[in-house]
Structures are given as C-alpha cells and as structure tokens.
mmCIF file of C-alpha atoms in Angstrom:
data_model
loop_
_atom_site.group_PDB
_atom_site.id
_atom_site.type_symbol
_atom_site.label_atom_id
_atom_site.label_comp_id
_atom_site.label_asym_id
_atom_site.label_seq_id
_atom_site.Cartn_x
_atom_site.Cartn_y
_atom_site.Cartn_z
ATOM 1 C CA MET A 1 -38.697 51.436 16.519
ATOM 2 C CA ARG A 2 -39.558 50.728 12.601
ATOM 3 C CA TYR A 3 -35.727 51.416 11.825
ATOM 4 C CA LYS A 4 -34.289 49.444 14.567
ATOM 5 C CA SER A 5 -35.973 46.456 13.648
ATOM 6 C CA LEU A 6 -34.778 46.915 10.004
ATOM 7 C CA TYR A 7 -31.117 46.891 11.274
ATOM 8 C CA VAL A 8 -31.911 43.820 13.423
ATOM 9 C CA PHE A 9 -33.110 42.241 10.339
ATOM 10 C CA VAL A 10 -30.212 42.876 8.215
ATOM 11 C CA VAL A 11 -27.924 41.721 10.763
ATOM 12 C CA LEU A 12 -29.453 38.586 11.506
ATOM 13 C CA LEU A 13 -29.505 38.160 7.753
ATOM 14 C CA ALA A 14 -25.923 38.845 7.031
ATOM 15 C CA TYR A 15 -24.821 36.526 9.776
ATOM 16 C CA ALA A 16 -27.191 33.797 8.669
ATOM 17 C CA VAL A 17 -25.113 34.606 4.990
ATOM 18 C CA LEU A 18 -21.666 33.844 7.263
ATOM 19 C CA LEU A 19 -22.623 31.411 8.651
ATOM 20 C CA GLY A 20 -23.681 29.615 5.473
ATOM 21 C CA SER A 21 -20.272 30.234 3.700
ATOM 22 C CA CYS A 22 -18.478 28.718 6.915
ATOM 23 C CA VAL A 23 -20.520 25.551 6.370
ATOM 24 C CA SER A 24 -18.231 23.191 4.150
ATOM 25 C CA LYS A 25 -20.968 22.005 1.178
ATOM 26 C CA VAL A 26 -21.144 17.976 1.252
ATOM 27 C CA PRO A 27 -20.531 16.965 -2.495
ATOM 28 C CA ASP A 28 -23.432 15.467 -3.832
ATOM 29 C CA CYS A 29 -22.921 11.709 -5.530
ATOM 30 C CA SER A 30 -26.137 10.753 -6.422
ATOM 31 C CA ASP A 31 -26.147 11.969 -9.993
ATOM 32 C CA ASP A 32 -25.726 9.288 -12.188
ATOM 33 C CA ARG A 33 -24.350 11.290 -14.904
ATOM 34 C CA LYS A 34 -21.142 12.150 -12.555
ATOM 35 C CA VAL A 35 -18.102 10.482 -12.129
ATOM 36 C CA ILE A 36 -18.079 9.115 -8.490
ATOM 37 C CA PHE A 37 -16.238 6.619 -6.736
ATOM 38 C CA SER A 38 -16.200 3.542 -4.617
ATOM 39 C CA ALA A 39 -12.551 1.984 -3.108
ATOM 40 C CA VAL A 40 -11.309 -1.156 -1.805
ATOM 41 C CA ILE A 41 -7.676 -2.123 -0.494
ATOM 42 C CA GLY A 42 -7.016 -5.292 -2.870
ATOM 43 C CA ASN A 43 -5.034 -7.992 -1.624
ATOM 44 C CA ALA A 44 -1.555 -8.612 -1.474
ATOM 45 C CA ASN A 45 -0.365 -10.841 -4.085
ATOM 46 C CA LYS A 46 -0.429 -14.126 -1.985
ATOM 47 C CA ALA A 47 -2.577 -17.235 -3.198
ATOM 48 C CA GLU A 48 -4.458 -17.716 0.077
ATOM 49 C CA LEU A 49 -6.106 -14.274 0.282
ATOM 50 C CA THR A 50 -9.196 -13.862 -1.576
ATOM 51 C CA GLU A 51 -11.161 -11.195 -0.487
ATOM 52 C CA GLU A 52 -10.672 -7.270 -0.681
ATOM 53 C CA LEU A 53 -10.642 -5.266 2.435
ATOM 54 C CA ALA A 54 -12.650 -2.302 3.352
ATOM 55 C CA TYR A 55 -11.196 1.319 2.537
ATOM 56 C CA PRO A 56 -11.123 3.896 5.285
ATOM 57 C CA GLU A 57 -13.562 6.206 5.233
ATOM 58 C CA ASP A 58 -12.150 8.700 7.284
ATOM 59 C CA ARG A 59 -9.037 9.114 4.546
ATOM 60 C CA PRO A 60 -9.829 10.642 1.510
ATOM 61 C CA PHE A 61 -7.383 10.031 -1.871
ATOM 62 C CA ALA A 62 -6.067 12.001 -4.532
ATOM 63 C CA VAL A 63 -7.371 11.042 -8.060
ATOM 64 C CA TRP A 64 -6.439 11.789 -11.777
ATOM 65 C CA ALA A 65 -8.728 11.580 -14.916
ATOM 66 C CA TYR A 66 -7.580 11.967 -18.810
ATOM 67 C CA GLU A 67 -9.547 12.100 -21.555
ATOM 68 C CA LEU A 68 -8.647 10.381 -24.736
ATOM 69 C CA PRO A 69 -10.994 9.494 -28.166
ATOM 70 C CA ALA A 70 -12.683 6.325 -27.787
ATOM 71 C CA THR A 71 -10.553 5.118 -31.096
ATOM 72 C CA THR A 72 -7.461 5.105 -29.199
ATOM 73 C CA ASP A 73 -5.641 3.840 -26.028
ATOM 74 C CA TRP A 74 -4.122 5.036 -22.889
ATOM 75 C CA ASP A 75 -0.377 3.226 -24.016
ATOM 76 C CA SER A 76 -0.464 4.525 -27.350
ATOM 77 C CA SER A 77 -1.730 7.934 -27.087
ATOM 78 C CA SER A 78 -1.183 8.893 -23.198
ATOM 79 C CA SER A 79 0.690 12.045 -24.579
ATOM 80 C CA PHE A 80 -2.010 13.522 -26.132
ATOM 81 C CA ALA A 81 -4.541 13.260 -23.083
ATOM 82 C CA HIS A 82 -6.782 15.626 -21.886
ATOM 83 C CA SER A 83 -6.929 16.576 -18.161
ATOM 84 C CA VAL A 84 -10.143 16.337 -16.803
ATOM 85 C CA ILE A 85 -9.144 15.834 -12.931
ATOM 86 C CA GLU A 86 -6.067 16.790 -12.057
ATOM 87 C CA GLY A 87 -5.352 15.629 -8.630
ATOM 88 C CA GLU A 88 -8.434 16.413 -6.763
ATOM 89 C CA GLN A 89 -9.293 15.483 -3.304
ATOM 90 C CA THR A 90 -12.102 12.865 -2.782
ATOM 91 C CA HIS A 91 -14.792 13.040 -0.042
ATOM 92 C CA TYR A 92 -17.023 9.837 1.238
ATOM 93 C CA HIS A 93 -20.843 10.876 1.218
ATOM 94 C CA ASN A 94 -23.551 7.870 1.302
ATOM 95 C CA GLY A 95 -21.519 4.952 0.210
ATOM 96 C CA HIS A 96 -19.260 7.018 -2.857
ATOM 97 C CA TRP A 97 -16.489 8.952 -2.761
ATOM 98 C CA CYS A 98 -16.726 12.115 -4.765
ATOM 99 C CA THR A 99 -14.801 15.602 -5.517
ATOM 100 C CA ASP A 100 -15.892 18.825 -4.715
ATOM 101 C CA ARG A 101 -15.856 19.885 -8.316
ATOM 102 C CA GLU A 102 -18.324 18.202 -10.164
ATOM 103 C CA HIS A 103 -17.223 15.810 -13.153
ATOM 104 C CA LEU A 104 -19.591 14.519 -15.888
ATOM 105 C CA TRP A 105 -19.014 11.459 -17.833
ATOM 106 C CA PRO A 106 -18.193 12.372 -21.579
ATOM 107 C CA GLU A 107 -20.037 11.261 -25.072
ATOM 108 C CA GLU A 108 -19.562 7.478 -26.295
ATOM 109 C CA THR A 109 -17.052 8.895 -28.509
ATOM 110 C CA GLN A 110 -14.672 9.928 -25.314
ATOM 111 C CA MET A 111 -13.605 7.571 -22.757
ATOM 112 C CA LEU A 112 -11.507 8.281 -19.237
ATOM 113 C CA ASN A 113 -8.218 6.910 -17.324
ATOM 114 C CA PHE A 114 -8.060 6.776 -14.153
ATOM 115 C CA PHE A 115 -5.468 6.739 -11.144
ATOM 116 C CA ALA A 116 -4.954 7.824 -7.581
ATOM 117 C CA TYR A 117 -2.838 7.443 -4.347
ATOM 118 C CA SER A 118 -3.695 7.160 -0.972
ATOM 119 C CA PRO A 119 -3.893 9.381 1.323
ATOM 120 C CA ALA A 120 -4.308 12.231 -0.331
ATOM 121 C CA VAL A 121 -1.992 14.406 1.849
ATOM 122 C CA SER A 122 0.596 12.336 0.581
ATOM 123 C CA ARG A 123 3.748 14.247 -0.890
ATOM 124 C CA ALA A 124 3.335 11.960 -4.639
ATOM 125 C CA TYR A 125 2.301 13.883 -7.566
ATOM 126 C CA PHE A 126 1.172 12.699 -11.183
ATOM 127 C CA SER A 127 3.088 12.648 -14.293
ATOM 128 C CA LEU A 128 1.998 10.866 -17.519
ATOM 129 C CA GLU A 129 5.087 9.195 -18.223
ATOM 130 C CA GLN A 130 5.643 7.540 -15.035
ATOM 131 C CA GLY A 131 2.341 8.023 -13.571
ATOM 132 C CA VAL A 132 2.343 8.394 -9.685
ATOM 133 C CA VAL A 133 5.692 9.600 -8.365
ATOM 134 C CA PHE A 134 6.669 9.543 -4.947
ATOM 135 C CA GLU A 135 10.056 10.803 -4.586
ATOM 136 C CA ASP A 136 11.980 10.623 -1.407
ATOM 137 C CA PHE A 137 9.636 7.549 -0.077
ATOM 138 C CA SER A 138 10.618 7.431 3.534
ATOM 139 C CA LEU A 139 9.745 3.879 5.331
ATOM 140 C CA ASP A 140 9.464 5.297 8.543
ATOM 141 C CA ASN A 141 6.928 7.810 7.619
ATOM 142 C CA ASP A 142 5.253 6.916 4.819
ATOM 143 C CA ALA A 143 4.351 3.456 5.020
ATOM 144 C CA GLU A 144 0.477 3.969 4.602
ATOM 145 C CA PHE A 145 1.240 5.020 1.072
ATOM 146 C CA MET A 146 -1.133 3.446 -1.510
ATOM 147 C CA CYS A 147 -1.587 3.514 -5.198
ATOM 148 C CA SER A 148 -4.449 2.529 -7.245
ATOM 149 C CA ILE A 149 -4.291 -0.101 -10.146
ATOM 150 C CA PRO A 150 -5.028 1.928 -13.396
ATOM 151 C CA ILE A 151 -8.064 2.295 -14.636
ATOM 152 C CA ASN A 152 -7.866 2.504 -18.450
ATOM 153 C CA ASN A 153 -10.014 3.358 -21.505
ATOM 154 C CA ALA A 154 -13.206 3.637 -19.308
ATOM 155 C CA GLN A 155 -16.571 4.913 -20.761
ATOM 156 C CA LYS A 156 -19.846 5.279 -18.508
ATOM 157 C CA PRO A 157 -21.499 2.065 -17.618
ATOM 158 C CA ASP A 158 -24.992 2.018 -18.924
ATOM 159 C CA ILE A 159 -26.149 1.226 -15.047
ATOM 160 C CA ASP A 160 -23.756 2.355 -12.380
ATOM 161 C CA ALA A 161 -21.256 5.131 -13.174
ATOM 162 C CA THR A 162 -19.229 4.368 -10.412
ATOM 163 C CA VAL A 163 -15.435 3.958 -10.826
ATOM 164 C CA ASN A 164 -13.830 1.372 -8.603
ATOM 165 C CA MET A 165 -10.591 2.510 -7.330
ATOM 166 C CA VAL A 166 -8.509 -0.538 -5.819
ATOM 167 C CA PHE A 167 -5.605 0.427 -3.842
ATOM 168 C CA ARG A 168 -2.561 -1.654 -3.256
ATOM 169 C CA SER A 169 0.934 -0.849 -1.319
ATOM 170 C CA PRO A 170 3.609 -0.454 -3.424
ATOM 171 C CA LEU A 171 5.561 -2.263 -0.372
ATOM 172 C CA CYS A 172 6.055 -5.754 -0.095
ATOM 173 C CA GLU A 173 4.525 -7.426 3.176
ATOM 174 C CA ILE A 174 7.466 -9.736 4.611
ATOM 175 C CA GLU A 175 6.484 -12.936 6.452
ATOM 176 C CA LEU A 176 9.008 -14.869 8.672
ATOM 177 C CA TYR A 177 8.987 -19.134 9.992
ATOM 178 C CA ALA A 178 11.370 -20.845 11.627
ATOM 179 C CA TYR A 179 11.445 -24.650 12.830
ATOM 180 C CA SER A 180 14.148 -26.968 14.055
ATOM 181 C CA SER A 181 15.549 -29.874 12.137
ATOM 182 C CA ALA A 182 18.100 -31.231 14.841
ATOM 183 C CA THR A 183 19.745 -34.214 15.500
ATOM 184 C CA ASP A 184 20.779 -36.152 18.409
ATOM 185 C CA GLY A 185 17.856 -34.950 20.304
ATOM 186 C CA ALA A 186 19.172 -31.172 20.828
ATOM 187 C CA GLU A 187 17.394 -28.091 21.490
ATOM 188 C CA ILE A 188 17.609 -25.271 18.994
ATOM 189 C CA PHE A 189 16.956 -21.847 20.244
ATOM 190 C CA VAL A 190 16.294 -18.675 17.417
ATOM 191 C CA ASN A 191 17.804 -15.225 19.429
ATOM 192 C CA ASP A 192 18.080 -12.629 16.759
ATOM 193 C CA VAL A 193 16.960 -12.322 13.186
ATOM 194 C CA GLU A 194 17.209 -9.073 11.145
ATOM 195 C CA LEU A 195 17.221 -7.644 7.765
ATOM 196 C CA VAL A 196 20.653 -6.305 6.765
ATOM 197 C CA ASP A 197 21.455 -3.266 5.090
ATOM 198 C CA ILE A 198 17.948 -2.284 4.045
ATOM 199 C CA ALA A 199 16.714 0.633 2.012
ATOM 200 C CA ALA A 200 14.612 2.706 3.921
ATOM 201 C CA VAL A 201 14.597 5.866 1.261
ATOM 202 C CA ALA A 202 13.702 5.444 -2.408
ATOM 203 C CA ASP A 203 12.156 6.764 -5.165
ATOM 204 C CA PHE A 204 8.651 5.307 -6.536
ATOM 205 C CA HIS A 205 6.485 5.454 -9.623
ATOM 206 C CA SER A 206 3.811 3.504 -10.764
ATOM 207 C CA LEU A 207 3.913 3.510 -14.427
ATOM 208 C CA PRO A 208 4.201 1.483 -16.983
ATOM 209 C CA LYS A 209 4.396 -0.911 -13.669
ATOM 210 C CA PRO A 210 5.198 0.077 -10.188
ATOM 211 C CA THR A 211 8.823 0.784 -9.809
ATOM 212 C CA TRP A 212 11.672 1.649 -7.101
ATOM 213 C CA ASP A 213 14.941 2.885 -7.807
ATOM 214 C CA ARG A 214 17.334 5.191 -6.150
ATOM 215 C CA LEU A 215 17.684 3.492 -3.228
ATOM 216 C CA GLY A 216 19.303 4.838 -0.065
ATOM 217 C CA GLU A 217 19.875 5.250 3.791
ATOM 218 C CA LYS A 218 20.213 1.778 4.149
ATOM 219 C CA LYS A 219 19.904 0.337 7.857
ATOM 220 C CA SER A 220 19.325 -2.834 9.499
ATOM 221 C CA ILE A 221 15.954 -4.125 10.255
ATOM 222 C CA CYS A 222 15.052 -6.121 13.320
ATOM 223 C CA VAL A 223 12.440 -9.061 12.642
ATOM 224 C CA PHE A 224 12.697 -11.313 15.828
ATOM 225 C CA ASN A 225 14.787 -10.870 19.384
ATOM 226 C CA GLY A 226 14.409 -13.212 22.175
ATOM 227 C CA LYS A 227 15.136 -17.122 22.616
ATOM 228 C CA TYR A 228 12.196 -18.863 21.374
ATOM 229 C CA SER A 229 12.860 -22.751 21.340
ATOM 230 C CA LEU A 230 12.101 -24.524 18.164
ATOM 231 C CA SER A 231 10.782 -27.594 17.380
ATOM 232 C CA GLU A 232 9.635 -29.738 13.869
ATOM 233 C CA LYS A 233 6.658 -27.477 13.487
ATOM 234 C CA THR A 234 6.915 -24.053 11.738
ATOM 235 C CA SER A 235 6.689 -21.535 14.558
ATOM 236 C CA LEU A 236 5.497 -17.897 13.106
ATOM 237 C CA LEU A 237 8.457 -15.205 14.407
ATOM 238 C CA LYS A 238 7.291 -12.206 12.365
ATOM 239 C CA SER A 239 4.759 -11.012 10.028
ATOM 240 C CA GLU A 240 3.317 -7.675 8.459
ATOM 241 C CA LEU A 241 6.624 -6.412 8.387
ATOM 242 C CA LYS A 242 6.477 -3.841 5.079
ATOM 243 C CA ILE A 243 9.809 -2.985 3.262
ATOM 244 C CA ILE A 244 10.864 -1.586 -0.077
ATOM 245 C CA PRO A 245 10.950 -3.887 -2.628
ATOM 246 C CA GLN A 246 14.804 -4.984 -3.262
ATOM 247 C CA ASP A 247 17.387 -7.857 -2.685
ATOM 248 C CA ILE A 248 17.785 -8.710 0.903
ATOM 249 C CA ARG A 249 20.092 -10.313 3.244
ATOM 250 C CA VAL A 250 18.724 -12.359 6.114
ATOM 251 C CA ARG A 251 21.204 -12.906 9.133
ATOM 252 C CA VAL A 252 20.004 -15.401 12.004
ATOM 253 C CA ARG A 253 21.907 -16.014 15.058
ATOM 254 C CA TYR A 254 20.885 -19.147 16.735
ATOM 255 C CA SER A 255 21.854 -21.252 19.670
ATOM 256 C CA PHE A 256 21.555 -24.986 20.696
ATOM 257 C CA LYS A 257 22.293 -27.568 23.433
ATOM 258 C CA ASN A 258 22.633 -31.076 23.333
ATOM 259 C CA HIS A 259 20.591 -33.295 25.119
ATOM 260 C CA GLU A 260 23.787 -34.684 27.673
ATOM 261 C CA SER A 261 24.623 -30.885 28.573
ATOM 262 C CA ASP A 262 23.200 -27.835 29.566
ATOM 263 C CA ASP A 263 26.114 -25.429 27.905
ATOM 264 C CA LEU A 264 24.558 -23.585 24.892
ATOM 265 C CA GLU A 265 26.698 -23.279 21.459
ATOM 266 C CA TYR A 266 26.138 -19.918 19.444
ATOM 267 C CA ARG A 267 26.295 -19.845 15.610
ATOM 268 C CA GLU A 268 25.780 -16.955 13.126
ATOM 269 C CA ALA A 269 24.448 -17.286 9.275
ATOM 270 C CA THR A 270 23.495 -14.643 6.906
ATOM 271 C CA LEU A 271 21.305 -15.859 3.891
ATOM 272 C CA THR A 272 20.415 -14.472 0.648
ATOM 273 C CA PRO A 273 16.802 -15.591 -0.703
ATOM 274 C CA GLY A 274 16.916 -17.251 -4.438
ATOM 275 C CA ALA A 275 15.738 -14.721 -7.182
ATOM 276 C CA PHE A 276 12.252 -16.117 -7.387
ATOM 277 C CA MET A 277 11.812 -15.228 -3.642
ATOM 278 C CA ARG A 278 12.859 -11.159 -4.277
ATOM 279 C CA PRO A 279 10.830 -9.158 -2.709
ATOM 280 C CA VAL A 280 8.284 -7.190 -5.235
ATOM 281 C CA ALA A 281 5.708 -4.924 -4.968
ATOM 282 C CA GLY A 282 2.455 -5.660 -3.613
ATOM 283 C CA ALA A 283 3.585 -9.087 -2.867
ATOM 284 C CA VAL A 284 3.662 -10.840 0.456
ATOM 285 C CA ARG A 285 6.733 -13.273 0.751
ATOM 286 C CA SER A 286 7.149 -15.794 3.211
ATOM 287 C CA TYR A 287 10.354 -16.997 4.271
ATOM 288 C CA VAL A 288 11.056 -20.345 6.010
ATOM 289 C CA LEU A 289 14.054 -21.030 8.279
ATOM 290 C CA LYS A 290 15.195 -24.621 8.744
ATOM 291 C CA ILE A 291 17.820 -24.594 11.212
ATOM 292 C CA THR A 292 20.001 -27.653 12.182
ATOM 293 C CA GLN A 293 23.142 -27.522 14.784
ATOM 294 C CA GLU A 294 25.518 -26.479 12.198
ATOM 295 C CA THR A 295 23.565 -24.840 9.030
ATOM 296 C CA VAL A 296 20.479 -22.412 8.562
ATOM 297 C CA GLU A 297 19.113 -22.408 4.831
ATOM 298 C CA ILE A 298 15.411 -20.879 3.717
ATOM 299 C CA VAL A 299 13.189 -23.607 2.141
ATOM 300 C CA ASN A 300 10.192 -23.855 0.032
ATOM 301 C CA PRO A 301 7.291 -21.960 2.132
ATOM 302 C CA THR A 302 5.765 -25.667 2.006
ATOM 303 C CA GLU A 303 8.275 -27.705 3.939
ATOM 304 C CA GLY A 304 8.197 -27.692 7.538
ATOM 305 C CA TYR A 305 4.407 -27.064 8.076
ATOM 306 C CA GLU A 306 2.229 -29.349 10.009
ATOM 307 C CA ASP A 307 -1.635 -29.214 9.514
#
C-alpha cells in the first residue's frame, strides 16, 4: 500500500512539472532596471491630426537595441555598435511591452539605440546600414506593416525606464475630393477616378530615412466608381487609401449635361500632381479635383471648401 501511494505521488509530481513547463511564462515588466517598452501609433504627417493613436495590445512587435559608449553617437559610430536585443518579439503585460529575455539598462557610460517594426511576424529584418529592411513588400499583403521612429543615444531615465516606441506606416495615405465649377447651369457628375500605373510591390528601408526603391508590378487602383453629382461644395470621394510613395497619375472620367438638355456628354482627363504634392512615407496627401465642362485640374486643398 505504501509503495502504491508513493507511485501515485511520483506520477502526480511528474504531471505537475510537465504541466508547468507547458504554461507560457508571463514576462515580468515591473523591474525598473529592465528595458521595457510602451507603444503608440504616431500621426500621419497632416496638420489637423494632433493625437497619437493607441497601439493594439494583441499585436507583438519586433525590437532591436544596440549599445555604444556615451561619448559617441549612432550616426558616426553605428558600425561599432554592440547588439543587445536582436529582433526579439515583445509581449504586452500590465500596461507595458517587454521581451521574453531580460535586458537591463547599461551603466551611465553606455547608451542604447532602439529600432522596431510591427507586426513581429512581418518578413522584415534589420541591418546597421539600412535599418529596418522589407524586401518585396506587397501592398496587397503587407499594408499593416509599420516601422518605429528610431530612438538614438538613449540612457536610462532617472524615474521611468520605459522606452516609448512610436510606430508609423511607411506608406502614404490618399484622400480624394472633388467639386464642380460648372458654368451656364450645367450639372457635372464624376463617374470614375483611378490611380494609373501604381507600383504595388517595392523594397523598403528605414535608414538614414524611410526610402522606397525597386518599384515593380504596377497596376491601376480604383479610387471611385459610380455616378456622383457634384456641387460647388467639396465632396469626399475616397479616404484612407494607402499606397507605396511614388509619382502618381490620376485618371478622371466625368460627364455633364447642360440645363437645356438631358443628354450627357462624357470626358476623360489624366493629371499629374505637382512635385510638392508627391506622396511621401508617413504622410497624408489630399487631392482636390476642380471639374468644369471642359477641364479638370488638381487645385490647392484649401480651394473649393465651404465651412
């Protein structure tokens, strides 16, 4: 009987050990000596946006940290940097993000440089020369990808040791508006708007600044399709359309009818925004179409608006 009881005890003990090994350990983010993170989504580059957005708690990000002497800086000495955190995935716990492995802040004679991308499962990687690199980025499959603003030459704060990672999309967000500048009482309709020959695949790297190159696989992207009657007041046709930053052409198909006739006349125009309106990484570009019976032009975003 005694041996049977001992056998049952050993079996239960082994089961408990096995069960414990199968339970994921929750990272401890409470030690203020540890390198821990907070995360937000930074605003797109648009004047009227003033607040940062909450970062999703269910979306781990990958982080890198490189150590350098405090007497140097990242720009001049990155090639000598020592890797401290190498593409580790973070986990959210009790209001902070931390890695599975424990990393402590270095002594005051040293400093850290932080880089990250999101989500952690992205096909990106990091290099000292180009920062976060994403080869063959696909607009169709990888549009949620974000890259953090680099944090360079950081030392442990006296009070809060949290590193705040600010993520931004390297894509450009497009907004499209239109209004009518018809004469003689004509009614104008916008029927179709598309971005022509837009590269949907490209390579990205974040250093020394967010850059896209090797653009390929071009296609046309439908922005609006239908029959929308325009007025002198600007109307929103499309918002939150993300594209890889590049030179663009806008094809507009529209129709109109004069007040004395019900017959529609159709027109088409292809426009190229000015260089100052070129899509760039992390920006919001607002394009306003001014349409008359015979012409279409892209005007300053302040034109055509009514309060």
